[in-house]
Structure formats: structure tokens, C-alpha cells
PDB file of C-alpha atoms in Angstrom:
ATOM      1  CA  MET A1203      40.174  28.811  14.352  1.00 38.00           C
ATOM      2  CA  GLU A1204      41.623  27.469  17.645  1.00 47.00           C
ATOM      3  CA  HIS A1205      42.922  30.030  20.107  1.00 60.00           C
ATOM      4  CA  ILE A1206      46.718  30.432  20.013  1.00 73.00           C
ATOM      5  CA  CYS A1207      48.423  31.194  23.319  1.00 88.00           C
ATOM      6  CA  LEU A1208      51.508  33.395  23.355  1.00 90.00           C
ATOM      7  CA  LEU A1209      54.234  33.007  25.883  1.00 94.00           C
ATOM      8  CA  HIS A1210      55.059  35.654  28.479  1.00 93.00           C
ATOM      9  CA  PRO A1211      57.480  38.181  26.932  1.00 91.00           C
ATOM     10  CA  ILE A1212      61.180  38.112  27.787  1.00 93.00           C
ATOM     11  CA  ASN A1213      63.181  41.312  27.709  1.00 92.00           C
ATOM     12  CA  LEU A1214      65.474  41.664  24.707  1.00 90.00           C
ATOM     13  CA  SER A1215      69.219  41.985  25.139  1.00 89.00           C
ATOM     14  CA  ASP A1216      70.845  45.408  24.643  1.00 85.00           C
ATOM     15  CA  ASN A1217      71.648  45.267  20.865  1.00 76.00           C
ATOM     16  CA  THR A1218      74.645  47.548  21.357  1.00 77.00           C
ATOM     17  CA  VAL A1219      76.501  44.786  23.219  1.00 74.00           C
ATOM     18  CA  LEU A1220      75.368  41.716  21.304  1.00 77.00           C
ATOM     19  CA  GLU A1221      78.089  39.209  20.494  1.00 77.00           C
ATOM     20  CA  SER A1222      76.227  38.284  17.313  1.00 84.00           C
ATOM     21  CA  ARG A1223      73.242  39.817  15.450  1.00 85.00           C
ATOM     22  CA  VAL A1224      72.267  36.299  14.260  1.00 87.00           C
ATOM     23  CA  GLU A1225      70.976  33.930  16.963  1.00 89.00           C
ATOM     24  CA  HIS A1226      72.596  35.773  19.855  1.00 92.00           C
ATOM     25  CA  ARG A1227      72.380  33.233  22.670  1.00 92.00           C
ATOM     26  CA  ARG A1228      71.722  33.426  26.440  1.00 94.00           C
ATOM     27  CA  VAL A1229      72.018  30.129  28.267  1.00 95.00           C
ATOM     28  CA  PHE A1230      70.559  28.971  31.610  1.00 96.00           C
ATOM     29  CA  ASN A1231      71.716  25.496  32.736  1.00 94.00           C
ATOM     30  CA  LEU A1232      69.694  23.057  34.823  1.00 93.00           C
ATOM     31  CA  LYS A1233      70.444  19.482  35.976  1.00 92.00           C
ATOM     32  CA  HIS A1234      68.522  17.796  33.145  1.00 92.00           C
ATOM     33  CA  CYS A1235      67.798  20.710  30.834  1.00 94.00           C
ATOM     34  CA  GLU A1236      69.262  23.728  29.132  1.00 96.00           C
ATOM     35  CA  LEU A1237      67.311  26.916  28.330  1.00 96.00           C
ATOM     36  CA  ASN A1238      68.555  28.958  25.394  1.00 96.00           C
ATOM     37  CA  ILE A1239      67.157  32.352  24.474  1.00 96.00           C
ATOM     38  CA  PHE A1240      67.999  33.214  20.898  1.00 95.00           C
ATOM     39  CA  GLU A1241      67.689  36.709  19.360  1.00 95.00           C
ATOM     40  CA  THR A1242      68.355  37.765  15.784  1.00 94.00           C
ATOM     41  CA  CYS A1243      68.199  41.357  14.477  1.00 92.00           C
ATOM     42  CA  HIS A1244      69.688  40.915  10.985  1.00 90.00           C
ATOM     43  CA  PRO A1245      68.170  39.196   7.939  1.00 93.00           C
ATOM     44  CA  CYS A1246      69.977  35.932   7.002  1.00 92.00           C
ATOM     45  CA  ARG A1247      69.470  32.492   5.435  1.00 91.00           C
ATOM     46  CA  ASN A1248      70.395  28.880   5.964  1.00 88.00           C
ATOM     47  CA  VAL A1249      71.163  28.927   9.654  1.00 89.00           C
ATOM     48  CA  SER A1250      71.314  25.425  11.031  1.00 85.00           C
ATOM     49  CA  LEU A1251      69.317  24.419  14.147  1.00 80.00           C
ATOM     50  CA  SER A1252      70.541  21.213  15.734  1.00 79.00           C
ATOM     51  CA  HIS A1253      71.178  20.126  19.427  1.00 82.00           C
ATOM     52  CA  ASN A1254      72.184  16.986  21.269  1.00 85.00           C
ATOM     53  CA  GLY A1255      68.965  16.193  23.104  1.00 90.00           C
ATOM     54  CA  LEU A1256      65.233  16.542  22.803  1.00 93.00           C
ATOM     55  CA  VAL A1257      64.641  20.050  21.413  1.00 94.00           C
ATOM     56  CA  ILE A1258      61.492  21.984  22.391  1.00 96.00           C
ATOM     57  CA  SER A1259      61.547  25.454  20.717  1.00 96.00           C
ATOM     58  CA  SER A1260      58.818  28.099  21.009  1.00 97.00           C
ATOM     59  CA  MET A1261      58.659  31.469  19.243  1.00 96.00           C
ATOM     60  CA  MET A1262      58.337  34.683  21.270  1.00 95.00           C
ATOM     61  CA  ARG A1263      58.434  37.420  18.613  1.00 95.00           C
ATOM     62  CA  GLY A1264      59.133  37.912  14.921  1.00 94.00           C
ATOM     63  CA  LYS A1265      59.160  35.166  12.224  1.00 93.00           C
ATOM     64  CA  LYS A1266      61.426  32.345  11.185  1.00 95.00           C
ATOM     65  CA  ARG A1267      61.126  30.358   7.902  1.00 93.00           C
ATOM     66  CA  MET A1268      61.939  26.719   8.767  1.00 91.00           C
ATOM     67  CA  SER A1269      62.531  23.709   6.619  1.00 87.00           C
ATOM     68  CA  LEU A1270      63.415  20.135   7.521  1.00 80.00           C
ATOM     69  CA  SER A1271      65.467  18.176   4.921  1.00 69.00           C
ATOM     70  CA  SER A1272      63.604  18.242   1.600  1.00 59.00           C
ATOM     71  CA  GLU A1273      60.142  19.081   3.087  1.00 68.00           C
ATOM     72  CA  THR A1274      58.247  22.298   2.278  1.00 74.00           C
ATOM     73  CA  ALA A1275      59.327  25.288   4.351  1.00 84.00           C
ATOM     74  CA  PHE A1276      56.923  26.753   6.843  1.00 88.00           C
ATOM     75  CA  ASP A1277      56.566  29.975   8.871  1.00 90.00           C
ATOM     76  CA  PHE A1278      57.427  29.618  12.574  1.00 93.00           C
ATOM     77  CA  LEU A1279      55.420  32.305  14.456  1.00 92.00           C
ATOM     78  CA  PRO A1280      54.751  33.464  18.027  1.00 93.00           C
ATOM     79  CA  GLY A1281      52.344  31.112  19.754  1.00 92.00           C
ATOM     80  CA  GLU A1282      53.853  28.019  18.012  1.00 93.00           C
ATOM     81  CA  THR A1283      56.193  25.273  19.105  1.00 95.00           C
ATOM     82  CA  ILE A1284      58.351  22.638  17.431  1.00 94.00           C
ATOM     83  CA  ILE A1285      60.090  19.480  18.795  1.00 94.00           C
ATOM     84  CA  LEU A1286      63.089  17.728  17.244  1.00 89.00           C
ATOM     85  CA  PRO A1287      65.052  14.624  18.281  1.00 86.00           C
ATOM     86  CA  ALA A1288      68.830  14.717  18.765  1.00 78.00           C
ATOM     87  CA  GLY A1289      70.894  15.058  15.609  1.00 76.00           C
ATOM     88  CA  VAL A1290      68.091  16.301  13.330  1.00 82.00           C
ATOM     89  CA  SER A1291      68.950  19.556  11.696  1.00 82.00           C
ATOM     90  CA  MET A1292      66.580  22.290  10.440  1.00 87.00           C
ATOM     91  CA  LYS A1293      67.462  25.118   8.123  1.00 90.00           C
ATOM     92  CA  VAL A1294      66.266  28.526   9.347  1.00 94.00           C
ATOM     93  CA  ASP A1295      65.795  31.778   7.391  1.00 94.00           C
ATOM     94  CA  PHE A1296      65.239  35.201   8.978  1.00 95.00           C
ATOM     95  CA  PRO A1297      63.632  37.154   6.134  1.00 92.00           C
ATOM     96  CA  GLU A1298      62.283  40.097   8.161  1.00 91.00           C
ATOM     97  CA  ALA A1299      64.704  40.393  11.078  1.00 93.00           C
ATOM     98  CA  ASP A1300      66.230  43.808  11.798  1.00 90.00           C
ATOM     99  CA  GLU A1301      66.869  46.005  14.833  1.00 88.00           C
ATOM    100  CA  LYS A1302      63.241  47.297  14.824  1.00 88.00           C
ATOM    101  CA  HIS A1303      61.789  43.835  14.219  1.00 91.00           C
ATOM    102  CA  PRO A1304      63.962  41.365  16.185  1.00 93.00           C
ATOM    103  CA  VAL A1305      63.286  37.645  16.208  1.00 95.00           C
ATOM    104  CA  GLN A1306      63.290  35.910  19.606  1.00 96.00           C
ATOM    105  CA  CYS A1307      62.643  32.295  20.601  1.00 96.00           C
ATOM    106  CA  ILE A1308      63.303  29.981  23.530  1.00 97.00           C
ATOM    107  CA  THR A1309      64.852  26.558  22.940  1.00 96.00           C
ATOM    108  CA  LEU A1310      64.858  23.952  25.658  1.00 96.00           C
ATOM    109  CA  VAL A1311      67.259  21.024  25.240  1.00 95.00           C
ATOM    110  CA  LEU A1312      66.285  18.008  27.467  1.00 95.00           C
ATOM    111  CA  GLU A1313      68.516  15.067  28.326  1.00 93.00           C
ATOM    112  CA  TRP A1314      67.186  11.881  26.679  1.00 91.00           C
ATOM    113  CA  ASP A1315      67.699   9.688  29.715  1.00 92.00           C
ATOM    114  CA  MET A1316      65.375  11.968  31.668  1.00 93.00           C
ATOM    115  CA  VAL A1317      62.805  11.932  28.822  1.00 94.00           C
ATOM    116  CA  TYR A1318      62.779   8.129  28.628  1.00 92.00           C
ATOM    117  CA  ARG A1319      62.472   7.787  32.412  1.00 93.00           C
ATOM    118  CA  THR A1320      59.578  10.144  32.455  1.00 94.00           C
ATOM    119  CA  LEU A1321      57.708   8.429  29.596  1.00 93.00           C
ATOM    120  CA  ASP A1322      58.327   4.967  31.146  1.00 92.00           C
ATOM    121  CA  PHE A1323      56.992   6.247  34.519  1.00 92.00           C
ATOM    122  CA  LEU A1324      53.873   7.730  32.877  1.00 91.00           C
ATOM    123  CA  ASN A1325      53.058   4.558  30.859  1.00 91.00           C
ATOM    124  CA  GLU A1326      53.630   2.275  33.851  1.00 92.00           C
ATOM    125  CA  THR A1327      51.860   4.449  36.498  1.00 92.00           C
ATOM    126  CA  TYR A1328      49.208   6.358  34.512  1.00 90.00           C
ATOM    127  CA  PRO A1329      48.442   4.349  31.342  1.00 87.00           C
ATOM    128  CA  ASN A1330      46.886   6.441  28.567  1.00 82.00           C
ATOM    129  CA  LYS A1331      43.295   5.236  28.082  1.00 79.00           C
ATOM    130  CA  GLU A1332      42.730   7.222  24.863  1.00 72.00           C
ATOM    131  CA  SER A1333      44.229   6.915  21.383  1.00 66.00           C
ATOM    132  CA  PRO A1334      47.151   6.394  20.753  1.00 69.00           C
ATOM    133  CA  PHE A1335      47.037   4.506  24.182  1.00 78.00           C
ATOM    134  CA  GLU A1336      50.659   5.321  24.960  1.00 86.00           C
ATOM    135  CA  TRP A1337      52.473   8.336  26.295  1.00 90.00           C
ATOM    136  CA  LYS A1338      54.999   9.074  23.536  1.00 89.00           C
ATOM    137  CA  LEU A1339      56.349  11.966  21.514  1.00 91.00           C
ATOM    138  CA  ASN A1340      55.259  12.061  17.862  1.00 85.00           C
ATOM    139  CA  PHE A1341      58.105  13.445  15.753  1.00 85.00           C
ATOM    140  CA  SER A1342      56.005  13.472  12.602  1.00 79.00           C
ATOM    141  CA  GLN A1343      53.767  16.022  14.329  1.00 83.00           C
ATOM    142  CA  TYR A1344      56.683  18.265  15.189  1.00 88.00           C
ATOM    143  CA  HIS A1345      55.068  21.703  14.574  1.00 89.00           C
ATOM    144  CA  PHE A1346      51.944  22.723  16.507  1.00 89.00           C
ATOM    145  CA  ARG A1347      50.205  25.764  18.105  1.00 88.00           C
ATOM    146  CA  ASN A1348      50.374  26.445  21.822  1.00 91.00           C
ATOM    147  CA  ASN A1349      47.220  25.857  23.803  1.00 89.00           C
ATOM    148  CA  ARG A1350      46.720  27.425  27.268  1.00 88.00           C
ATOM    149  CA  GLU A1351      48.162  24.393  29.193  1.00 91.00           C
ATOM    150  CA  LEU A1352      51.273  24.059  27.004  1.00 94.00           C
ATOM    151  CA  ALA A1353      52.005  27.825  27.221  1.00 94.00           C
ATOM    152  CA  GLN A1354      51.636  27.722  31.010  1.00 94.00           C
ATOM    153  CA  SER A1355      54.140  24.861  31.240  1.00 96.00           C
ATOM    154  CA  LEU A1356      56.625  26.590  28.962  1.00 97.00           C
ATOM    155  CA  ASN A1357      56.252  29.832  30.878  1.00 96.00           C
ATOM    156  CA  LYS A1358      56.781  28.058  34.234  1.00 95.00           C
ATOM    157  CA  LEU A1359      59.898  26.213  33.187  1.00 96.00           C
ATOM    158  CA  THR A1360      61.387  29.370  31.544  1.00 96.00           C
ATOM    159  CA  SER A1361      60.776  31.370  34.740  1.00 95.00           C
ATOM    160  CA  ILE A1362      62.340  28.635  36.935  1.00 95.00           C
ATOM    161  CA  SER A1363      65.401  28.427  34.621  1.00 94.00           C
ATOM    162  CA  MET A1364      66.052  32.114  34.916  1.00 93.00           C
ATOM    163  CA  GLU A1365      65.659  32.212  38.774  1.00 91.00           C
ATOM    164  CA  ASP A1366      68.428  32.425  41.278  1.00 89.00           C
ATOM    165  CA  ASN A1367      66.927  29.830  43.565  1.00 88.00           C
ATOM    166  CA  ILE A1368      68.695  27.098  45.515  1.00 90.00           C
ATOM    167  CA  ALA A1369      65.797  24.710  44.807  1.00 92.00           C
ATOM    168  CA  LYS A1370      65.431  25.482  41.115  1.00 93.00           C
ATOM    169  CA  ASP A1371      66.708  22.079  39.906  1.00 93.00           C
ATOM    170  CA  ALA A1372      64.022  20.342  41.991  1.00 94.00           C
ATOM    171  CA  LEU A1373      61.347  22.737  40.764  1.00 94.00           C
ATOM    172  CA  ALA A1374      62.546  22.302  37.159  1.00 94.00           C
ATOM    173  CA  ASP A1375      62.506  18.465  37.456  1.00 93.00           C
ATOM    174  CA  LEU A1376      58.764  18.508  38.339  1.00 93.00           C
ATOM    175  CA  SER A1377      58.046  21.130  35.639  1.00 95.00           C
ATOM    176  CA  LEU A1378      59.858  19.145  32.951  1.00 95.00           C
ATOM    177  CA  LYS A1379      57.641  16.139  33.580  1.00 93.00           C
ATOM    178  CA  ILE A1380      54.518  18.313  33.304  1.00 95.00           C
ATOM    179  CA  LEU A1381      55.872  19.922  30.132  1.00 96.00           C
ATOM    180  CA  LEU A1382      56.491  16.532  28.452  1.00 95.00           C
ATOM    181  CA  LEU A1383      52.930  15.505  29.229  1.00 94.00           C
ATOM    182  CA  ARG A1384      51.568  18.741  27.866  1.00 93.00           C
ATOM    183  CA  VAL A1385      53.514  18.417  24.647  1.00 94.00           C
ATOM    184  CA  ILE A1386      52.163  14.936  24.051  1.00 91.00           C
ATOM    185  CA  GLN A1387      48.617  16.052  24.887  1.00 87.00           C
ATOM    186  CA  THR A1388      48.889  19.000  22.517  1.00 86.00           C
ATOM    187  CA  GLN A1389      50.193  16.724  19.748  1.00 82.00           C
ATOM    188  CA  ASN A1390      47.335  14.257  20.240  1.00 76.00           C
ATOM    189  CA  LEU A1391      44.780  17.064  20.068  1.00 70.00           C
ATOM    190  CA  ALA A1392      46.257  18.117  16.705  1.00 63.00           C
ATOM    191  CA  VAL A1393      45.768  14.633  15.234  1.00 58.00           C
ATOM    192  CA  PRO A1394      42.458  14.176  13.376  1.00 55.00           C
ATOM    193  CA  PRO A1395      39.906  11.518  14.528  1.00 51.00           C
ATOM    194  CA  PRO A1396      39.791   7.994  13.165  1.00 52.00           C
ATOM    195  CA  VAL A1397      38.874   7.760   9.502  1.00 52.00           C
ATOM    196  CA  GLN A1398      36.387   4.881   9.318  1.00 49.00           C
ATOM    197  CA  ASP A1399      33.696   7.258   8.046  1.00 46.00           C
ATOM    198  CA  HIS A1400      36.101   9.834   6.651  1.00 65.00           C
ATOM    199  CA  ARG A1401      36.235  10.838   2.948  1.00 74.00           C
ATOM    200  CA  PHE A1402      39.810   9.614   2.970  1.00 83.00           C
ATOM    201  CA  ALA A1403      39.008   6.218   4.423  1.00 81.00           C
ATOM    202  CA  PRO A1404      39.574   4.364   1.074  1.00 85.00           C
ATOM    203  CA  VAL A1405      42.928   6.091   0.711  1.00 89.00           C
ATOM    204  CA  ILE A1406      44.033   5.214   4.212  1.00 87.00           C
ATOM    205  CA  ARG A1407      42.992   1.542   3.747  1.00 86.00           C
ATOM    206  CA  TYR A1408      44.917   1.492   0.395  1.00 91.00           C
ATOM    207  CA  ILE A1409      48.029   2.959   2.075  1.00 91.00           C
ATOM    208  CA  LYS A1410      47.998   0.476   4.971  1.00 87.00           C
ATOM    209  CA  LYS A1411      47.439  -2.434   2.617  1.00 89.00           C
ATOM    210  CA  ASN A1412      50.305  -1.441   0.226  1.00 91.00           C
ATOM    211  CA  LEU A1413      52.919  -0.004   2.614  1.00 90.00           C
ATOM    212  CA  SER A1414      55.623  -2.298   1.271  1.00 87.00           C
ATOM    213  CA  GLU A1415      54.907  -1.221  -2.300  1.00 89.00           C
ATOM    214  CA  LYS A1416      55.716   1.986  -4.214  1.00 89.00           C
ATOM    215  CA  LEU A1417      52.974   4.594  -3.564  1.00 92.00           C
ATOM    216  CA  ASN A1418      52.458   7.815  -5.474  1.00 91.00           C
ATOM    217  CA  ILE A1419      50.082  10.792  -5.423  1.00 91.00           C
ATOM    218  CA  LYS A1420      48.482   9.857  -8.742  1.00 92.00           C
ATOM    219  CA  THR A1421      47.308   6.440  -7.444  1.00 92.00           C
ATOM    220  CA  LEU A1422      46.124   7.821  -4.094  1.00 92.00           C
ATOM    221  CA  ALA A1423      44.236  10.696  -5.745  1.00 91.00           C
ATOM    222  CA  ARG A1424      42.444   8.144  -7.980  1.00 90.00           C
ATOM    223  CA  GLU A1425      41.446   6.197  -4.874  1.00 88.00           C
ATOM    224  CA  ALA A1426      39.961   9.409  -3.444  1.00 87.00           C
ATOM    225  CA  CYS A1427      38.282  10.341  -6.752  1.00 86.00           C
ATOM    226  CA  MET A1428      40.054  13.693  -6.776  1.00 88.00           C
ATOM    227  CA  SER A1429      42.504  15.576  -8.901  1.00 90.00           C
ATOM    228  CA  GLN A1430      46.117  15.335  -7.682  1.00 90.00           C
ATOM    229  CA  SER A1431      46.298  18.996  -6.631  1.00 89.00           C
ATOM    230  CA  ALA A1432      42.944  18.864  -4.787  1.00 89.00           C
ATOM    231  CA  PHE A1433      43.921  15.549  -3.091  1.00 90.00           C
ATOM    232  CA  PHE A1434      47.282  16.904  -1.858  1.00 89.00           C
ATOM    233  CA  HIS A1435      45.745  20.102  -0.513  1.00 87.00           C
ATOM    234  CA  LEU A1436      42.750  18.461   1.226  1.00 86.00           C
ATOM    235  CA  PHE A1437      44.830  15.588   2.657  1.00 86.00           C
ATOM    236  CA  ARG A1438      47.246  18.034   4.331  1.00 81.00           C
ATOM    237  CA  GLU A1439      44.283  20.163   5.507  1.00 77.00           C
ATOM    238  CA  ASN A1440      42.653  17.149   7.152  1.00 75.00           C
ATOM    239  CA  PHE A1441      45.651  15.357   8.582  1.00 75.00           C
ATOM    240  CA  GLY A1442      48.131  18.124   9.192  1.00 70.00           C
ATOM    241  CA  LEU A1443      50.621  16.033   7.160  1.00 75.00           C
ATOM    242  CA  SER A1444      51.384  15.676   3.464  1.00 85.00           C
ATOM    243  CA  PRO A1445      50.505  12.295   1.943  1.00 89.00           C
ATOM    244  CA  LEU A1446      54.239  11.391   1.867  1.00 89.00           C
ATOM    245  CA  GLU A1447      54.735  12.354   5.472  1.00 86.00           C
ATOM    246  CA  TYR A1448      51.678  10.179   6.433  1.00 86.00           C
ATOM    247  CA  ILE A1449      53.041   7.216   4.450  1.00 91.00           C
ATOM    248  CA  LEU A1450      56.472   7.522   6.045  1.00 89.00           C
ATOM    249  CA  ASN A1451      54.928   7.651   9.475  1.00 85.00           C
ATOM    250  CA  GLU A1452      52.872   4.519   8.776  1.00 88.00           C
ATOM    251  CA  ARG A1453      55.962   2.714   7.429  1.00 91.00           C
ATOM    252  CA  ILE A1454      57.837   3.510  10.572  1.00 89.00           C
ATOM    253  CA  ASN A1455      54.995   2.217  12.672  1.00 85.00           C
ATOM    254  CA  LEU A1456      55.061  -1.016  10.645  1.00 89.00           C
ATOM    255  CA  ALA A1457      58.797  -1.280  11.043  1.00 91.00           C
ATOM    256  CA  LYS A1458      58.413  -0.934  14.877  1.00 88.00           C
ATOM    257  CA  ASN A1459      55.969  -3.865  14.901  1.00 86.00           C
ATOM    258  CA  ILE A1460      58.370  -5.993  12.850  1.00 90.00           C
ATOM    259  CA  LEU A1461      61.423  -5.025  15.024  1.00 90.00           C
ATOM    260  CA  VAL A1462      59.699  -6.712  17.963  1.00 84.00           C
ATOM    261  CA  ASP A1463      60.584 -10.043  16.358  1.00 86.00           C
ATOM    262  CA  SER A1464      64.345 -10.348  17.090  1.00 85.00           C
ATOM    263  CA  ALA A1465      64.607 -13.170  14.460  1.00 89.00           C
ATOM    264  CA  ILE A1466      64.035 -10.561  11.771  1.00 91.00           C
ATOM    265  CA  SER A1467      67.170  -8.432  10.933  1.00 93.00           C
ATOM    266  CA  ILE A1468      66.929  -4.631  11.074  1.00 93.00           C
ATOM    267  CA  SER A1469      67.613  -4.417   7.331  1.00 92.00           C
ATOM    268  CA  GLU A1470      64.820  -6.953   6.613  1.00 93.00           C
ATOM    269  CA  ALA A1471      62.451  -4.935   8.814  1.00 92.00           C
ATOM    270  CA  GLY A1472      63.195  -1.894   6.744  1.00 92.00           C
ATOM    271  CA  TYR A1473      62.615  -3.752   3.441  1.00 92.00           C
ATOM    272  CA  GLN A1474      59.343  -5.245   4.687  1.00 92.00           C
ATOM    273  CA  SER A1475      58.188  -1.759   5.628  1.00 91.00           C
ATOM    274  CA  GLY A1476      58.763  -0.333   2.143  1.00 92.00           C
ATOM    275  CA  PHE A1477      62.316   1.143   2.453  1.00 92.00           C
ATOM    276  CA  ASN A1478      64.820   0.138  -0.191  1.00 90.00           C
ATOM    277  CA  ASN A1479      67.654   2.254   1.196  1.00 91.00           C
ATOM    278  CA  MET A1480      68.816   1.281   4.742  1.00 91.00           C
ATOM    279  CA  ASN A1481      70.573   4.590   5.414  1.00 91.00           C
ATOM    280  CA  HIS A1482      67.354   6.400   4.504  1.00 90.00           C
ATOM    281  CA  PHE A1483      65.382   4.037   6.731  1.00 92.00           C
ATOM    282  CA  ILE A1484      67.609   4.547   9.742  1.00 91.00           C
ATOM    283  CA  LYS A1485      67.722   8.318   9.260  1.00 89.00           C
ATOM    284  CA  LEU A1486      63.899   8.585   9.044  1.00 87.00           C
ATOM    285  CA  PHE A1487      63.339   6.208  11.937  1.00 88.00           C
ATOM    286  CA  LYS A1488      65.574   8.313  14.125  1.00 85.00           C
ATOM    287  CA  ARG A1489      63.902  11.558  12.978  1.00 81.00           C
ATOM    288  CA  ILE A1490      60.404  10.284  13.839  1.00 79.00           C
ATOM    289  CA  GLU A1491      61.122   8.100  16.944  1.00 79.00           C
ATOM    290  CA  GLY A1492      64.176   9.934  18.309  1.00 79.00           C
ATOM    291  CA  ILE A1493      66.293   6.759  18.378  1.00 83.00           C
ATOM    292  CA  THR A1494      67.684   4.344  15.780  1.00 89.00           C
ATOM    293  CA  PRO A1495      66.033   1.008  14.873  1.00 92.00           C
ATOM    294  CA  LYS A1496      68.740  -0.830  16.813  1.00 91.00           C
ATOM    295  CA  GLU A1497      68.210   1.321  19.888  1.00 88.00           C
ATOM    296  CA  TYR A1498      64.491   0.761  19.615  1.00 85.00           C
ATOM    297  CA  ARG A1499      64.936  -3.004  19.456  1.00 87.00           C
ATOM    298  CA  ASN A1500      67.300  -2.928  22.482  1.00 84.00           C
ATOM    299  CA  ARG A1501      64.772  -0.973  24.548  1.00 72.00           C
TER     300      ARG A1501
END
């Protein structure tokens, strides 16, 4: 198993003076970023996580149980990070939190204008020569383990945010650019290699050929010559995504290619990509890409 890198510990707040025992918040503001340190010392359910900006959240201690919309819940543990676009909400449970076992995480909220400027600069100045050949955030790969480089970047930006230093905005600006690059590199490392010779190659070819059609697990499992339960388990194990998540990601990629043609309406791009409900299409597009189809076309 790959090595998981924990972040440097941050002292807990005095629990006798906490304003709240659920997601008690300490805030450190920077020019283009906000650092939040959240602490919970009481079990609870269905706490909503949502911010107006790019969210990069990393666990320090304890355990959260996270779920995004109708997807299967997962444990969020120390040494792990998630990213979310603006407006996307996660439900959070704290099944084991108490005063002896507090839960603590850091959450960075980055301004989108700064994120876009940084990605544009990287793509223009230092083109990515490896797959996916573009510096971009992948919101379908939103939960991943910290490697050494990502942990170092998170530690550095956290330390700068908490400093009383006249130059901390300048230091943070440089550190934010490094952090974004490390997040993208970590995501790319988590993505499996191409599947030309992969046991799932026939399934992937079938999905790509039939993206505009209705796809189901039964048909895909038959293409892979597996039972439905074995197919679902092994697909997720190999790709880090469920078959449905993979299909949605591919449909969004198809929609992006169609949206380049301004003669095709946004609703038609959604229909051609396999989405029959436009509200669902727009919601998923924003969740995966961080912007709406209209905003993507305008960029």
C-alpha cells in the first residue's frame, strides 16, 4: 500500500471555551485564501460542508463519514484530502467524536479567479507533457491520500496562514500556486494507466461508444464477462471510481468537446452527451468542472 503522509499537528482549542462542540471554527484570512481549522468533540450527523470557492480540506485527527449527494458514504481519515468546487455540498457525520477523541481538519477556501489565473499560467508557460496533457483539477477524483509533496505544501500554507508576518500574503501567493500544482499531480498519480491492454478495455470501449445511450451495470458486467457484484467491486478497485461515476465523467468530457461548437446549444450538448434532464446536466457539470456549461463555453 502507498505511504500516507500526515500533516503536522495543530494544537487543539481549549474545549472549556469552545463556542460550539460541533465544527468549532478558527479562521485565518489571506488575500486570496481563507484557512479554517474545524474541531468537533461531540457525535452528530448530517452537518453540511459547503463554501464559496475552491475547497481543499485535509484531515488532522479523528474520523468523519462523508457523502456527496446520492453517492456511497466514505470515511475521511488523517492523511487524506478532498477538493470541492463552489456550491457543492457534502453531508458529514461524526460517529466517534467526543472530548477524548476530537475530530480536527483544515479547510482552505481559494478564490476562483486566482485558481483560474494560476491554471492558465501553468498551461501557457509550462505545458503538461504527460496525460492528461493539461493542468486542471479533476472533481471526479475528489478524495485522495496525501503524498509527501502534497503534505509539505499543505503544511507550508497552513504555517504561513497562522503567522504574524507582514509578508505573509506574498508568501501565501507563491505557496498557493505550488499547492494547486501538487493537488493536480496527486490526482493524476491516483488515476490508473491507459486501458488498451486492461481487462476492462472492452467495457471502456463500450462505454465510450454508447455514451449517449442508457447504460447499466448488467450490460457492462456482461461485456466484462463478470457477475454484476464482481464487476462493480473490481471496477472501483481498478479505477478508483464506481462505473456510474466513470460514465458521468466521460459524458461531461464529451459535453465539453461539443460545447466548443457555439452553433450547438447548451441543452443540445447535454442531450448529445447522454443527459435527458438539463438541471441534472448543469449540476453535474459544475460539480465535476467547477463551473457551469455556459461559463465553460464563455471561457
